[in-house]
Coordinates of C-alpha atoms in Angstrom, one line a residue:
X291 CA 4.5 -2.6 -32.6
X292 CA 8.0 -0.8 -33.0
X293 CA 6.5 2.4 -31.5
X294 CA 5.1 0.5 -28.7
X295 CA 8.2 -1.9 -28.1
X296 CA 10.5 1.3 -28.6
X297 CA 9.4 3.2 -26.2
X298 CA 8.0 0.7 -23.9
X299 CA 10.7 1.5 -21.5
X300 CA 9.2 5.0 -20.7
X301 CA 5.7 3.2 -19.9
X302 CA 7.5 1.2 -17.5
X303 CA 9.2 4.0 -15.8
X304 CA 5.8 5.8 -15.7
X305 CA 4.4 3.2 -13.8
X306 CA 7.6 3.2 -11.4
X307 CA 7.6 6.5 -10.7
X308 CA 4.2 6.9 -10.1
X309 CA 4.3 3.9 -7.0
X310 CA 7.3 6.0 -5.2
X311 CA 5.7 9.5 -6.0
X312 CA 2.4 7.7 -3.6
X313 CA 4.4 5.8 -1.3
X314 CA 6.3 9.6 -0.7
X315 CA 3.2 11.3 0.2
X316 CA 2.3 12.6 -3.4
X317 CA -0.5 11.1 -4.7
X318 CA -2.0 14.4 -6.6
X319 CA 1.4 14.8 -8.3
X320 CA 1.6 11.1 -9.4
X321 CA -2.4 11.5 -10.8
X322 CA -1.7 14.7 -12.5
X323 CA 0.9 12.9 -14.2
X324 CA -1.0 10.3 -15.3
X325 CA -4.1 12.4 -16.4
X326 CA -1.3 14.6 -18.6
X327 CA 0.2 11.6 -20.2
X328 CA -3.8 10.1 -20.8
X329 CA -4.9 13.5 -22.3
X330 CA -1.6 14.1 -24.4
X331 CA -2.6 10.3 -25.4
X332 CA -5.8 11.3 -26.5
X333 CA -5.0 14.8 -28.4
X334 CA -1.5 13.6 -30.2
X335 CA -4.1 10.7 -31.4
X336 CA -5.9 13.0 -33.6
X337 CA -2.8 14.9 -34.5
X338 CA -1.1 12.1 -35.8
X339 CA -4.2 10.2 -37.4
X340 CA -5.8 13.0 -39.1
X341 CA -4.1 16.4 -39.8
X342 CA -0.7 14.3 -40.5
X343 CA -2.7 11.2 -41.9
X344 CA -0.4 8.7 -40.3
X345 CA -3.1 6.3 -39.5
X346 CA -2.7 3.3 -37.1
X347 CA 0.8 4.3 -36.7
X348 CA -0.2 7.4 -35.9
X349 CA -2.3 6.3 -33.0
X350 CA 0.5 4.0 -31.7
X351 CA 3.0 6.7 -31.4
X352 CA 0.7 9.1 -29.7
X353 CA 0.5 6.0 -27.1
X354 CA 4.1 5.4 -27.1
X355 CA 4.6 9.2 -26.5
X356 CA 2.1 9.4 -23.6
X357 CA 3.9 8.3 -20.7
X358 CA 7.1 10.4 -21.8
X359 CA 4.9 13.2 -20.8
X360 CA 4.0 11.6 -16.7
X361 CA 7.8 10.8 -16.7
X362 CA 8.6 14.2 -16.8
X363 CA 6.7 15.6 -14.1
X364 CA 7.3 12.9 -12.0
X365 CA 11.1 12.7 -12.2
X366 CA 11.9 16.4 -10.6
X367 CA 10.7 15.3 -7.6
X368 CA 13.4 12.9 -7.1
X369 CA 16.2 14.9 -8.9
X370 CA 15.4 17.3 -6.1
X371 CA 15.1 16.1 -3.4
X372 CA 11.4 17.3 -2.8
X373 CA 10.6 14.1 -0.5
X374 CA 12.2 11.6 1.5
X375 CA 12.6 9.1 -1.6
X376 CA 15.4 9.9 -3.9
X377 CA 17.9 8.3 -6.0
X378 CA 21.7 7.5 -4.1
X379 CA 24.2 4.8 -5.7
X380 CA 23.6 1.3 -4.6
X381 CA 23.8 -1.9 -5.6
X382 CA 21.0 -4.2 -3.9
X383 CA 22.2 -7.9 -2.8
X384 CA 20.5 -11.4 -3.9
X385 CA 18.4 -11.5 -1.0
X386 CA 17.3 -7.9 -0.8
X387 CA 16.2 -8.4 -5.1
X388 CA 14.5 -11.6 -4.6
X389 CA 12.6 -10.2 -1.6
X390 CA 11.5 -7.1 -4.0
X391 CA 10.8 -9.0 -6.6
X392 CA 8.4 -11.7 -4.9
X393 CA 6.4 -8.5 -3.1
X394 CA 5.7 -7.9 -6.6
X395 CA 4.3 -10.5 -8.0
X396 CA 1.0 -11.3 -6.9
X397 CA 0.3 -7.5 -8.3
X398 CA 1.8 -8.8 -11.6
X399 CA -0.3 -11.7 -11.5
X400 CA -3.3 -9.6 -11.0
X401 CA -2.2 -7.6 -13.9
X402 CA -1.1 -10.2 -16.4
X403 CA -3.8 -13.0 -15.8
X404 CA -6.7 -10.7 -17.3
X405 CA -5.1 -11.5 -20.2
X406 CA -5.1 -15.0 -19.2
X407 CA -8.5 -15.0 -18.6
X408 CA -9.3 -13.4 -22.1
X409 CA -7.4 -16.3 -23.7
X410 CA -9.2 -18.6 -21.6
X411 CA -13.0 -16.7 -22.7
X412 CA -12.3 -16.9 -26.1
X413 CA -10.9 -20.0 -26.6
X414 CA -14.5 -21.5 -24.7
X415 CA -16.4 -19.2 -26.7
X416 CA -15.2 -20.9 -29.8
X417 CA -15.6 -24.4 -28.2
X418 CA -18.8 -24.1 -26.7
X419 CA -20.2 -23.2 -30.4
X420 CA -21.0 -19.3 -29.7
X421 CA -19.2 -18.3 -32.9
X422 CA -18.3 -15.0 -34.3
X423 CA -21.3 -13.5 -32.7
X424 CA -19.6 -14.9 -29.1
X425 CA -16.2 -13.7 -29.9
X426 CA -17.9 -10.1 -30.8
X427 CA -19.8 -9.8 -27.8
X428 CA -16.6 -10.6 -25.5
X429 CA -14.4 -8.3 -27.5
X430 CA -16.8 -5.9 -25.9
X431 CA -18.0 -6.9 -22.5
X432 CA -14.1 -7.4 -22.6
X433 CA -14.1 -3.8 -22.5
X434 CA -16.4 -3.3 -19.4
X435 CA -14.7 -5.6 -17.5
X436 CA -11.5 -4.2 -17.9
X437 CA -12.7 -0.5 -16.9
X438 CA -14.8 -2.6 -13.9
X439 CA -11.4 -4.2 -13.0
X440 CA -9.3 -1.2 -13.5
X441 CA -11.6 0.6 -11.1
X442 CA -10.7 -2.0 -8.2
X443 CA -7.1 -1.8 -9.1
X444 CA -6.6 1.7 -9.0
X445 CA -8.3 2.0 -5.5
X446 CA -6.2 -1.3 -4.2
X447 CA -3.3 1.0 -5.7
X448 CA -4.1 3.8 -3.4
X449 CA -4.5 2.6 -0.2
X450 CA -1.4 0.2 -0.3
X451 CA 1.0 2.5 1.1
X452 CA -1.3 3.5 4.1
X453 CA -1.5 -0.5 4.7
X454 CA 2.5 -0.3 4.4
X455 CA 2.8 2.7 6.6
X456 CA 0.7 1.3 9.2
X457 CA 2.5 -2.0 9.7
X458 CA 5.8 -0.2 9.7
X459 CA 4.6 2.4 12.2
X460 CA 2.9 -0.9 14.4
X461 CA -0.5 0.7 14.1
X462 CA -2.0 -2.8 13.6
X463 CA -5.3 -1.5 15.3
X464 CA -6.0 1.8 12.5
X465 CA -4.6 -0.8 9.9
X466 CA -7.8 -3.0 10.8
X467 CA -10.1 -0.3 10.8
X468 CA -9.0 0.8 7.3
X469 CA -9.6 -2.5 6.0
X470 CA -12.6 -2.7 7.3
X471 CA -13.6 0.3 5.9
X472 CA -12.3 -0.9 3.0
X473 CA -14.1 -3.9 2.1
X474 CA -17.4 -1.8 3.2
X475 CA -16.5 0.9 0.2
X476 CA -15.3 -2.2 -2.1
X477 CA -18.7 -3.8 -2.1
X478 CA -20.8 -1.2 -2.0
X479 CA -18.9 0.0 -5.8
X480 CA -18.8 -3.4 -6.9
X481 CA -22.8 -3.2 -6.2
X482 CA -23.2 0.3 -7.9
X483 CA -21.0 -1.1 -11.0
X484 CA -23.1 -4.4 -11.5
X485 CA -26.4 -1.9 -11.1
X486 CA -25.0 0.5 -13.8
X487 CA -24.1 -3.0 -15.7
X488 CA -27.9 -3.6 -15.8
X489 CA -28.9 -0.3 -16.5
X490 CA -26.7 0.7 -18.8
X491 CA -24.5 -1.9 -20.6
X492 CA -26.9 -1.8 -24.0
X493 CA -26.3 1.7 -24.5
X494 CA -22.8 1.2 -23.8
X495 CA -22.4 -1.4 -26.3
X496 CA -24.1 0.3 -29.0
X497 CA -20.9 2.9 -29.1
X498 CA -19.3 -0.1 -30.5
X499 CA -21.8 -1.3 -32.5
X500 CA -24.0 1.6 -34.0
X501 CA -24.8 -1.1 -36.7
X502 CA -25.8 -4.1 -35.3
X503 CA -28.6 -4.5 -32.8
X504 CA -28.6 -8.0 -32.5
X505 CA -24.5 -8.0 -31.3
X506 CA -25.7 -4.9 -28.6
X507 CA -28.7 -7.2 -27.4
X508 CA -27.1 -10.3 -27.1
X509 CA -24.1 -8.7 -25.5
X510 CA -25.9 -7.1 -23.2
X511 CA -27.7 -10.5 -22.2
X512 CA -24.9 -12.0 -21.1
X513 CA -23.7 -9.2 -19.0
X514 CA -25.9 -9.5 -16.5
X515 CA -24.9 -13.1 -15.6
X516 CA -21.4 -11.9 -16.6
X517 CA -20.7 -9.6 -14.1
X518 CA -22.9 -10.8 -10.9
X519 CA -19.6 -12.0 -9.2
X520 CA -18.1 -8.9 -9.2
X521 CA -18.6 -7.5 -6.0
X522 CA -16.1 -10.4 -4.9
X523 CA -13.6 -9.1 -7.6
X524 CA -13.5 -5.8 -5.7
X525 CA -12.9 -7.6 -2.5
X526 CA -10.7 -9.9 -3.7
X527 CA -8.2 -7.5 -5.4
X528 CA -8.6 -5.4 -2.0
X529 CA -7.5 -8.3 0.0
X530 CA -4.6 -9.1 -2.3
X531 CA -3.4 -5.8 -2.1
X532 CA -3.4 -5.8 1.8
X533 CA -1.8 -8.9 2.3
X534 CA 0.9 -7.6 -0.6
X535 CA 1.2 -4.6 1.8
X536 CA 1.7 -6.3 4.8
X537 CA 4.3 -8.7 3.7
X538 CA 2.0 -11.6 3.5
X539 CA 2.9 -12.5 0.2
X540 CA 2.2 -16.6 0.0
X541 CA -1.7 -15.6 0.9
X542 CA -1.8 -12.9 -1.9
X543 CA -0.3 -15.2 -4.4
X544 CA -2.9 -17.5 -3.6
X545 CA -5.5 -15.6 -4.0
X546 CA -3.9 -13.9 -7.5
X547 CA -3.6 -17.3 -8.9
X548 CA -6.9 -19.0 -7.6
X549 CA -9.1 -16.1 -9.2
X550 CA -7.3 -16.3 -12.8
X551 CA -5.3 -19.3 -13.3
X552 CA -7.1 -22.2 -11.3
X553 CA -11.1 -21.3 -11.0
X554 CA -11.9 -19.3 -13.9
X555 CA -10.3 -22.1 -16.4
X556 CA -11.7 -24.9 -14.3
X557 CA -15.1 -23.4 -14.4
X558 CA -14.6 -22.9 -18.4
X559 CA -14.7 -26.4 -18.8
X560 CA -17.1 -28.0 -16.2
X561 CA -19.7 -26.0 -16.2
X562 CA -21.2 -25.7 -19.5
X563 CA -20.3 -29.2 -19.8
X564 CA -22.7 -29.8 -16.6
X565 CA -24.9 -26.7 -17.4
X566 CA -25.2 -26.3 -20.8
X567 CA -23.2 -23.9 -22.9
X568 CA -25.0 -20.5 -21.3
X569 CA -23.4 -21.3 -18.3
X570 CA -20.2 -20.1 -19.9
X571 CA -20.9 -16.5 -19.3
X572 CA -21.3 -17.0 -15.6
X573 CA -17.6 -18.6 -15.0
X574 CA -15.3 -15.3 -14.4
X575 CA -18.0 -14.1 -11.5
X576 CA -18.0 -18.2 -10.4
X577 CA -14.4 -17.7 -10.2
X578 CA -14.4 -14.6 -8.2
X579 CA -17.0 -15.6 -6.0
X580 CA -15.2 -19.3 -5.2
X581 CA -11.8 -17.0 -4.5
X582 CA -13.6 -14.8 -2.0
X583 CA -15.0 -17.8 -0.1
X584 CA -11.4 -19.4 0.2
X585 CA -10.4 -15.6 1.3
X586 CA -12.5 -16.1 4.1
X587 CA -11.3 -19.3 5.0
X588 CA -8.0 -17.5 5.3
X589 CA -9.1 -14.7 7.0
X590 CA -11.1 -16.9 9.8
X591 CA -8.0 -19.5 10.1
X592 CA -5.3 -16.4 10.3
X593 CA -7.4 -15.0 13.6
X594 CA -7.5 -18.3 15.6
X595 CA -4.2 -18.3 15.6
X596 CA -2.8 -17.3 18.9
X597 CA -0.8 -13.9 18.7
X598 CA 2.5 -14.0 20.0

């Protein structure tokens, strides 16, 4: 924790610079700085765990150290000058802060609730009687879900600044097109990831559990009711993203909060009450899937009203 905490500012700068190195037109710089500071990750790792035998601290400052590495090959491009973003002297008002700040938070909803809905898993887990056998088998679809989710993110991530340089520009006609082009490719991997789900979840449980069969299999049961929803994750985060973009920040916080903080919880403790305790496993897709139907709702009511 005091490698992490220490040199947690660096992660947050890395995560700075590499929004304003993809609003400025870079994107390639911004990934190959995050694919140097992942592989430094994952080589300074084995340095410091093995051939310097510093163990768990050893794996926690090759992850502190990580993002030091993406911070300095994204700064240069706004020491110089090398776009049109770069740093000047100012001092930002109340208004012109609070407005920054409340853009941001649905995406730090969407961020911060996964943890929320972890809490929220394991604490039904243990309530529902699942045990230590429940708790292990989440630890790892936990795992899946978060690569699943991650997925969605870093696509949403990508195509926000074309959203935001659309509606400054006033191409409100392209902006449609590329969201619904959007939703088309959102779908169709949220489809492709629940497939690879069925086909391949086992095997990719028994990484983590080389030892115990009966943890791989019942994970892997539960998967498949797990993640059926999550096809409405990908559009979901997709549609929080645009609205974020677009300044439509109430319907994007919304959305952030009903898919985390109001259904999946709710869900948690109706239906296995209603169902039976196996109905557990299907409550995070439940949540998504309920989210995605109030999306709609949004999306139909926002285009009868009459433009101005």
């Amino acid at each position: 924790m005091w490698y992490i905490v220490t040199f947690s500012p660096f992660q947050l700068f890395s995560f700075l610079l590499s929004g304003l190195v993809r609003s400025d037109g870079r994107p390639r710089l911004a990934m190959t700085a995050l694919i140097t500071g992942s592989v430094s990750n994952i080589i300074l790792d084995y340095v410091f765990m093995y051939p310097l035998d510093m163990g768990i601290s050893g794996a926690a400052l090759a992850t502190a150290l990580g993002p030091i590495f993406s911070v300095l090959i994204m700064l240069p491009h706004f020491l110089f000058r090398r776009g049109r973003l770069y740093a000047v002297r100012t001092l930002p008002g109340p208004a012109l802060a609070g407005r920054i700040c409340s853009l941001g938070v649905p995406a730090f909803i969407m961020e911060f609730t996964i943890g929320v809905v972890t809490f929220v898993y394991n604490f039904a887990i243990t309530r529902w009687g699942f045990g230590e056998i429940g708790l292990a088998a989440y630890l790892v679809i936990g795992y899946l879900m978060l690569i699943i989710l991650t997925l969605f993110l870093g696509m949403a991530q990508g195509l926000q600044p074309v959203f935001s340089y659309f509606l400054g520009s006033g191409e409100s006609g392209r902006s449609r097109e590329l969201l619904s082009f959007s939703i088309k490719i959102f779908i169709a991997a949220g489809i492709a990831c629940y497939a690879l789900v069925l086909v391949c979840s086992q095997g990719f449980y028994s990484v983590f559990n080389p030892g115990d069969p009966e943890l791989t299999a019942f994970a892997s049961e539960r998967s498949a009711v797990y993640f059926c929803g999550f096809t409405f994750a990908g559009f979901n985060i997709l549609m929080i993203t645009f609205w974020q973009a677009t300044g439509k920040t109430a319907r994007a916080l919304a959305a952030s909060l009903m898919r985390s903080a109001v259904f999946t919880p709710a869900f948690a403790a109706v239906l296995p009450a209603v169902f039976g305790a196996e109905a557990l496993w299907i409550c995070h897709s439940a949540a998504e899937a309920a989210t995605a139907a109030a999306v709609c709702i949004m999306l139909y009511l926002s285009s009868r009203k009459p433009s101005r």
